[in-house]
Short mmCIF file of C-alpha atoms in Angstrom, two decimals:
data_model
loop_
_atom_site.label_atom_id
_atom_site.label_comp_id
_atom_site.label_asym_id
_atom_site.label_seq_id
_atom_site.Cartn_x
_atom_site.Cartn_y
_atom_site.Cartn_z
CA UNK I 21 4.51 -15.97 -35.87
CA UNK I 22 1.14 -14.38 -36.84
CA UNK I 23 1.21 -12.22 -40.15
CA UNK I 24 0.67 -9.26 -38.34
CA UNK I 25 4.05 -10.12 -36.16
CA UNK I 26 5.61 -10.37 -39.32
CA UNK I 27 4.76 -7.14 -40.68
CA UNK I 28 6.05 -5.32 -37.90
CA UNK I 29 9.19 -7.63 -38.26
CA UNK I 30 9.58 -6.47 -41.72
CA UNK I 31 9.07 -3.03 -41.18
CA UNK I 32 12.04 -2.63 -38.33
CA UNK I 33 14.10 -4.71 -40.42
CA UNK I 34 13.78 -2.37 -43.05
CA UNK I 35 14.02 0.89 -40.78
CA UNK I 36 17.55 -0.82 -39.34
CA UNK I 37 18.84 -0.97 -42.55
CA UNK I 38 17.72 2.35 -43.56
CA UNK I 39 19.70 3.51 -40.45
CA UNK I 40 22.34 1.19 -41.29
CA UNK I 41 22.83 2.78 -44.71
CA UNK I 42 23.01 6.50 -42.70
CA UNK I 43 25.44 5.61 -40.00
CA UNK I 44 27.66 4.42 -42.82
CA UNK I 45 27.44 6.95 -44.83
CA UNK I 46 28.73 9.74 -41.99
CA UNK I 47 32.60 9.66 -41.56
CA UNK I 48 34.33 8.62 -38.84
CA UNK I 49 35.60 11.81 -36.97
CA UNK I 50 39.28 11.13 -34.92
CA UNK I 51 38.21 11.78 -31.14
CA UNK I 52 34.60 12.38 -31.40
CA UNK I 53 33.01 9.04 -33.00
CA UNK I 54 33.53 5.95 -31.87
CA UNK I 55 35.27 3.13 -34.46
CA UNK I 56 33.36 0.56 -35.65
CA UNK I 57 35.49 -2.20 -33.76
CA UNK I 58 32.21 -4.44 -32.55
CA UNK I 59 33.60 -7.68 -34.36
CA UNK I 60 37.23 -7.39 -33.37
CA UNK I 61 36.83 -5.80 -30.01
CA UNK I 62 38.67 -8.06 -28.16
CA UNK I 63 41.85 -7.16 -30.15
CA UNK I 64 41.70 -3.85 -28.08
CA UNK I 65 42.72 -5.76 -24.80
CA UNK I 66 46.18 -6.03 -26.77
CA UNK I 67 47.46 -2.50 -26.73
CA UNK I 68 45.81 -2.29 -23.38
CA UNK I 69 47.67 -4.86 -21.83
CA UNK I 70 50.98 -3.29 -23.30
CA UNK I 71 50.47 0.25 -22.45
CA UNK I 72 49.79 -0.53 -18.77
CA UNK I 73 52.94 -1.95 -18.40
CA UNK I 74 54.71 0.69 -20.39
CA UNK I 75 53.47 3.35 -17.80
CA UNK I 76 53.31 0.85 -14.70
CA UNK I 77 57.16 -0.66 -15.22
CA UNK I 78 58.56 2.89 -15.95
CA UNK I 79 57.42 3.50 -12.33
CA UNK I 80 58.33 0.13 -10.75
CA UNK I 81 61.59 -1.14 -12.18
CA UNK I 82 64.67 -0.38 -10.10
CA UNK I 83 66.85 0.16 -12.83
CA UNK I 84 65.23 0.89 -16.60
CA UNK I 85 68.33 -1.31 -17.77
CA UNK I 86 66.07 -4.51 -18.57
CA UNK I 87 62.93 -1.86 -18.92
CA UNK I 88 61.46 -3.18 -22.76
CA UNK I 89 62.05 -6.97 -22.08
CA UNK I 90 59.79 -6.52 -19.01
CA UNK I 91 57.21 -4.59 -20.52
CA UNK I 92 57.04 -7.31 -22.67
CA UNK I 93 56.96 -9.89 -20.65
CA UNK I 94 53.98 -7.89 -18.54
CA UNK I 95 52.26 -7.65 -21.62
CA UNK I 96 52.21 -11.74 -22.01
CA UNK I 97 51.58 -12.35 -19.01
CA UNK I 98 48.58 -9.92 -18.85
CA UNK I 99 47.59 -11.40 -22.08
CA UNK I 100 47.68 -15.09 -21.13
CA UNK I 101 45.85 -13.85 -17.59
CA UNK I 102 42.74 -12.36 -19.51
CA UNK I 103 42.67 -15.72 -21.72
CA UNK I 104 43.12 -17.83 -18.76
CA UNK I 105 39.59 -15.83 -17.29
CA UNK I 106 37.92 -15.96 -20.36
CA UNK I 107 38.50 -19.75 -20.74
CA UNK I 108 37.55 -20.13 -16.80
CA UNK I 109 34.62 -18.29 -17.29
CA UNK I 110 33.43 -20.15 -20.36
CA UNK I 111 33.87 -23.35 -18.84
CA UNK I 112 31.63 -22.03 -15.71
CA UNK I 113 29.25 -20.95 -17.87
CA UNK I 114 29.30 -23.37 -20.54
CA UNK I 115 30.34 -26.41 -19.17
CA UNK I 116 29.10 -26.48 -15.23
CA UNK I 117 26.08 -23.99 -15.42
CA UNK I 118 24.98 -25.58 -18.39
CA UNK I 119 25.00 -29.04 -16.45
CA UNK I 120 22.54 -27.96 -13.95
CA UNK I 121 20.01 -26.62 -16.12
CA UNK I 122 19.89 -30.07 -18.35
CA UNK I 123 19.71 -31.93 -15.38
CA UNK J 18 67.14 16.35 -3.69
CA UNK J 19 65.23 15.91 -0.36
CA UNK J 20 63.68 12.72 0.92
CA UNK J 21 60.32 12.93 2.21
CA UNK J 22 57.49 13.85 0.40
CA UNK J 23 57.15 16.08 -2.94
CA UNK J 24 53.91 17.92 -3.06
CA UNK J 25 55.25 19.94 -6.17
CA UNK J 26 56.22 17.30 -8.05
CA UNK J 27 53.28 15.42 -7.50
CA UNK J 28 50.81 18.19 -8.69
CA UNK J 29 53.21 18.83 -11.26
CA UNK J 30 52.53 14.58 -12.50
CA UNK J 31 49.16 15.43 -12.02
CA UNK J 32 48.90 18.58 -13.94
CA UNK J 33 51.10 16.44 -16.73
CA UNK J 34 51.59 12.71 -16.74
CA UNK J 35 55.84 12.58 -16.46
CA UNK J 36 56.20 15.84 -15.36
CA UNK J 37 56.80 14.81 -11.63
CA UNK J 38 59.50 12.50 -12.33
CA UNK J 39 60.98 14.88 -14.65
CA UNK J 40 60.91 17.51 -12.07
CA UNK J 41 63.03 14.69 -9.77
CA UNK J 42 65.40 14.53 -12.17
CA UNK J 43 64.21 11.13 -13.87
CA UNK J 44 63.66 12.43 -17.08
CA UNK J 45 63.61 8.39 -19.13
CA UNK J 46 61.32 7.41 -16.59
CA UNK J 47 59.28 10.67 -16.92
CA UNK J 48 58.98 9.94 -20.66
CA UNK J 49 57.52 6.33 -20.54
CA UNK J 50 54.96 7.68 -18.32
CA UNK J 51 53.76 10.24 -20.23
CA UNK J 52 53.77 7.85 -23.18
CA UNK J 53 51.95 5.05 -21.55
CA UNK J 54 49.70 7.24 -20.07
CA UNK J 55 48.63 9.93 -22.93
CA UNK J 56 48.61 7.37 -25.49
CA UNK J 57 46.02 5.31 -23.46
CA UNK J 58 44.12 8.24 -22.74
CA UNK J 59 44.02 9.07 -26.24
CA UNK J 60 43.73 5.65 -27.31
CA UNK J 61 40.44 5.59 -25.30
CA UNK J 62 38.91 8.75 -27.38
CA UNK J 63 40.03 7.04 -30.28
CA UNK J 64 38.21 3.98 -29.53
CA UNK J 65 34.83 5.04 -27.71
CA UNK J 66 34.94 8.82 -28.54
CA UNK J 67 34.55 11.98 -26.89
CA UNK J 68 31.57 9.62 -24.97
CA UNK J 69 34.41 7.56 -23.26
CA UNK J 70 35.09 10.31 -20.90
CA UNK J 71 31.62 12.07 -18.80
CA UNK J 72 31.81 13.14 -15.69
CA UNK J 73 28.24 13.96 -15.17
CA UNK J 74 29.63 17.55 -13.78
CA UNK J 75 29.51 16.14 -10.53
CA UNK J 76 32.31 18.56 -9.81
CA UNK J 77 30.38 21.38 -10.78
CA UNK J 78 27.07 20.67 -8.13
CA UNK J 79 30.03 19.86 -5.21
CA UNK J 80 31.54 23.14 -6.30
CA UNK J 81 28.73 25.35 -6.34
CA UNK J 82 25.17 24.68 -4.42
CA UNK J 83 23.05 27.66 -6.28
CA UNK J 84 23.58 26.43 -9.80
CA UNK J 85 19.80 25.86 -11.11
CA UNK J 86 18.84 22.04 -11.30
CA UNK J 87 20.69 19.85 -13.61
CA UNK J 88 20.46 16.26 -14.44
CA UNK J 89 23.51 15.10 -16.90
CA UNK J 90 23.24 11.42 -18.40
CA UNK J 91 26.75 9.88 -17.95
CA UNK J 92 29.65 7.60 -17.03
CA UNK J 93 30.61 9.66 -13.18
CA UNK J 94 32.39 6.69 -11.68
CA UNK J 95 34.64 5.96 -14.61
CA UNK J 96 35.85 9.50 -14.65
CA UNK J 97 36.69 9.03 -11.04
CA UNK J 98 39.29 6.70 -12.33
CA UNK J 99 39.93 8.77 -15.24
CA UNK J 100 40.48 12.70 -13.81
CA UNK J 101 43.59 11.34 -12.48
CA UNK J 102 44.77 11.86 -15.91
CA UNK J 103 45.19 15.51 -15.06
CA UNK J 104 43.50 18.43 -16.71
CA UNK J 105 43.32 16.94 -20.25
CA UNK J 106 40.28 14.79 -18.95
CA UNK J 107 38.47 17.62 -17.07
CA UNK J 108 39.49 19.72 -20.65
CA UNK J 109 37.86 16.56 -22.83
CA UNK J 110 34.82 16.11 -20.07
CA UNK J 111 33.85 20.07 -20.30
CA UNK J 112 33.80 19.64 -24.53
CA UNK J 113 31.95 16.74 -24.52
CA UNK J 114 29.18 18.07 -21.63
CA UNK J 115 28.98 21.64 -23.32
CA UNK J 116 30.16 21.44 -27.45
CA UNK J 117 28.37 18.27 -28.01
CA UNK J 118 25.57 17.23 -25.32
CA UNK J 119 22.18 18.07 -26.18
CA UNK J 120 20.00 19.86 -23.88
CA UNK J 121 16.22 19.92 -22.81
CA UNK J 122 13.49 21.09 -20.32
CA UNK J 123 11.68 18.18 -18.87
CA UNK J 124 9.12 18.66 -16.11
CA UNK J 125 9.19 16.78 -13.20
CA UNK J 126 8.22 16.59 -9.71
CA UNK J 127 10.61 19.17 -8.21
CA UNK J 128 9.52 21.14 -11.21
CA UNK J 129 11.48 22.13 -14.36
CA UNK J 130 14.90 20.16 -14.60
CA UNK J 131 17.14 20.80 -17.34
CA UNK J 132 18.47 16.99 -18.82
CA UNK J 133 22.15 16.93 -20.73
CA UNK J 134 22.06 14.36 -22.59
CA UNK J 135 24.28 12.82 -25.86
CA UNK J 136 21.87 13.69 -29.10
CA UNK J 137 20.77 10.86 -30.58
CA UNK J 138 21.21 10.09 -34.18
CA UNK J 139 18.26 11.81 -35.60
CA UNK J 140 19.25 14.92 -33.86
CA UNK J 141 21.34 17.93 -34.56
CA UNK J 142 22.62 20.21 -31.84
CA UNK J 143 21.91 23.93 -31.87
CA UNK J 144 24.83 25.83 -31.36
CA UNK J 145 23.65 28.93 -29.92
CA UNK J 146 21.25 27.33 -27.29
CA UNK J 147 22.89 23.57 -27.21
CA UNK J 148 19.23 22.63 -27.98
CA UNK J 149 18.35 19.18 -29.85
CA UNK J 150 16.60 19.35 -33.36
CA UNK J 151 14.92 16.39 -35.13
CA UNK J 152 16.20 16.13 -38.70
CA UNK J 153 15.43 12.60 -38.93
CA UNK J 154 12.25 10.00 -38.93
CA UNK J 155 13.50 8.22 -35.57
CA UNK J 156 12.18 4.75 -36.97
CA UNK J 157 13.91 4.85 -40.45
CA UNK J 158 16.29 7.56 -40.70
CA UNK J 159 14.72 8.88 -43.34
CA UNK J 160 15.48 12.81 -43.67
CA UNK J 161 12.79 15.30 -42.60
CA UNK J 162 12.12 19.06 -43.24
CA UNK J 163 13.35 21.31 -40.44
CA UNK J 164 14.13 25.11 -39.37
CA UNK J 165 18.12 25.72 -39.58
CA UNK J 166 19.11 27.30 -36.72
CA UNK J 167 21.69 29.20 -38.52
CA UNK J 168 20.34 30.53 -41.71
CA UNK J 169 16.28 30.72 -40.22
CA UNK J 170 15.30 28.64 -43.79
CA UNK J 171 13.11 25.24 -43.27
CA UNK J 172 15.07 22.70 -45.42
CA UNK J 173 15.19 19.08 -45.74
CA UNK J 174 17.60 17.69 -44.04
CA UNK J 175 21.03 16.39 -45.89
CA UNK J 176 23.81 13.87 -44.43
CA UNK J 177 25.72 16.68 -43.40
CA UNK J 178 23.09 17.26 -41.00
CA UNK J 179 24.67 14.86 -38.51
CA UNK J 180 24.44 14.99 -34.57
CA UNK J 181 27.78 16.29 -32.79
CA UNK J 182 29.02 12.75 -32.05
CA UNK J 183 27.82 9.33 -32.20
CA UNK J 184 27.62 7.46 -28.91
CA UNK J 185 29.34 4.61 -28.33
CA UNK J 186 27.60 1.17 -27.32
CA UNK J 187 28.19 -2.21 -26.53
CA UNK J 188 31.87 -3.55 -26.07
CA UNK J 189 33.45 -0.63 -27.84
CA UNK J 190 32.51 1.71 -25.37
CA UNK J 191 33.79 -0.51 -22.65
CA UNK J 192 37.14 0.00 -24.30
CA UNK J 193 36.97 2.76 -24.56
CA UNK J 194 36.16 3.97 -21.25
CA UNK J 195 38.52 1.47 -20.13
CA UNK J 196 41.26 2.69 -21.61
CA UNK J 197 40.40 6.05 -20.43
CA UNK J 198 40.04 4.99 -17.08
CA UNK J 199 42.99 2.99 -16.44
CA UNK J 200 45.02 6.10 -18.12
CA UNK J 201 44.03 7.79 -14.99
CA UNK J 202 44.78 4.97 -12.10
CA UNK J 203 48.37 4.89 -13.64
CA UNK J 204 49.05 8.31 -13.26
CA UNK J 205 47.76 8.31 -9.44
CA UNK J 206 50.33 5.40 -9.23
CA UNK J 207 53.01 7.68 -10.78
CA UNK J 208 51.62 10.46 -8.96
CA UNK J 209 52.26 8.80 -5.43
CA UNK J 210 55.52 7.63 -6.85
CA UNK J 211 56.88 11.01 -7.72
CA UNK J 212 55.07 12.11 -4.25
CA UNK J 213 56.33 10.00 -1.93
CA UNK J 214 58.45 7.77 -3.73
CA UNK J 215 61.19 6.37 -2.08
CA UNK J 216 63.93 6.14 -5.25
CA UNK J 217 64.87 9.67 -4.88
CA UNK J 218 68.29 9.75 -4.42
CA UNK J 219 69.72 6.43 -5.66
CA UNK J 220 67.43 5.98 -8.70
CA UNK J 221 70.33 5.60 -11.58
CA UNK J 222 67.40 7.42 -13.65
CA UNK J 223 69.04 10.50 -12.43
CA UNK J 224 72.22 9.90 -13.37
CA UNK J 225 73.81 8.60 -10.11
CA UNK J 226 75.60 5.18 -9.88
CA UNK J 227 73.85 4.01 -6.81
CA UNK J 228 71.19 1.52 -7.16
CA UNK J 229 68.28 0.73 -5.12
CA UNK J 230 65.08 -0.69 -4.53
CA UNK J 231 61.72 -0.18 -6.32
CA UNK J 232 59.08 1.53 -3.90
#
């Protein structure tokens, strides 16, 4: 990297944290801002997975008799469906994709 | 009740997640609906924002032919999924596309198109004409001087000088859009339930000893 690069490196470094300091300095705003979930996104999937069965057994069970133990159990088994891709998809990626190109 | 199908109850689930199935008579069933439902539609503004649901008016062009040239920036096959929701999303999607979109002029080769578009974080929004004001150096953030649209007085700009909303990015719009999304697709499944379910008249729901089938 040329000095010149690293100028310009320096200067949007320091223009991101500029911004950085303004974003965080505006309130979040119920509704109309989004939350600053980027590191712990994935925990999202949870009340996902749990609120699709609440509205999709309420339509499908028979009876709602046994209606909370199998939104639970839809929730689990949603959950351990999305890890089971994820893990899948890693290995693909990871694992068999990542063969070919060292070869 | 009659068999067959329902076409009040299932505008009535549309107009109100639950409402169909409450108008059946299957008033627990009608409340987990409207809880799973609402609360992921709500979950999904609470996530990604007001930005999570944009329908790119695509209504309003199939609706009318002689409005003047528009181009929206937006999400219009998500809110496919997510209209099914019922009138909440087209009352969220009209907010967001006329209280907090930006919008501009730009020529191009049909001639003058006017662009809505979510203002960027160096931009205020104009109340009166929804235009987009810079009150901030786009590279650093750094305030700048600019005319207030409501009191006529060039000022520097202060942090309350913040655009409408802040658009979501990366995974958290995802979410959020998700969430919105499949909000909708479960109500069309409880909407075809409550239309042409076949529970009706042995669903225990309603208070009759006779039990049944799912559809």
């Amino acid at each position: 990297m040329n000095p010149a690069q690293m100028n310009t490196l320096a200067k949007a470094s320091a223009a991101a944290s500029t911004w950085r300091e303004q974003l965080a300095g505006w309130s979040y705003r119920p509704f109309i801002d989004p939350i600053n979930a980027h590191h712990w996104w994935w925990a999202l999937i949870v009340p996902l997975a749990l609120l699709t069965a609440v509205a999709y057994k309420a339509v499908r069970l028979p009876t709602l008799e046994r209606y909370w133990r199998e939104v639970a159990l839809m929730s689990v088994q949603v959950l351990l469906g999305m890890a089971a891709l994820a893990a899948t998809l890693w290995l693909l990626v990871e694992v068999f994709a990542g063969s070919f190109r060292s070869s | 009740m009659p068999e067959g199908p329902q076409p009040v109850a299932l505008l009535l689930a549309w107009l109100v997640p639950g409402l169909g199935h409450w108008y059946l008579g299957m008033r627990r069933r009608a409340w987990r609906i409207a809880l799973g439902v609402l609360a992921m539609f709500a979950g999904g503004l609470l996530v990604g924002g007001i930005d999570a649901v944009d329908s790119t008016l695509f209504y309003k062009r199939m609706l009318s032919s002689s409005t003047p040239p528009e181009r929206v920036d937006g999400d219009m096959v998500w809110f496919l999924g997510a209209m099914f929701t019922g009138p909440v999303a087209f009352g969220v999607d009209l907010a967001h596309q006329y209280r907090f979109k930006v919008v501009e002029d730009t020529m191009t080769a049909q001639g003058v198109v006017r662009v809505r578009r979510g203002a960027m974080p160096y931009e205020i929004r104009d109340a009166r004409t929804g235009k987009a004001i810079e009150v901030r150096d786009k590279a650093t953030g750094a305030p700048i001087e600019f005319l207030d649209p409501v009191t006529g007085v060039t000022r520097l700009a202060t942090s309350a000088d913040r655009p409408p909303n802040i658009q979501a990015l990366g995974r958290v719009r995802e979410i959020g859009t998700l969430l919105c999304t499949i909000a909708g697709m479960l109500n069309l499944i409880a909407m075809i339930d409550a239309g042409w379910g076949r529970r009706r008249s042995y669903d225990p729901d309603r208070g009759q000893s006779r039990a049944g089938g799912a559809t």
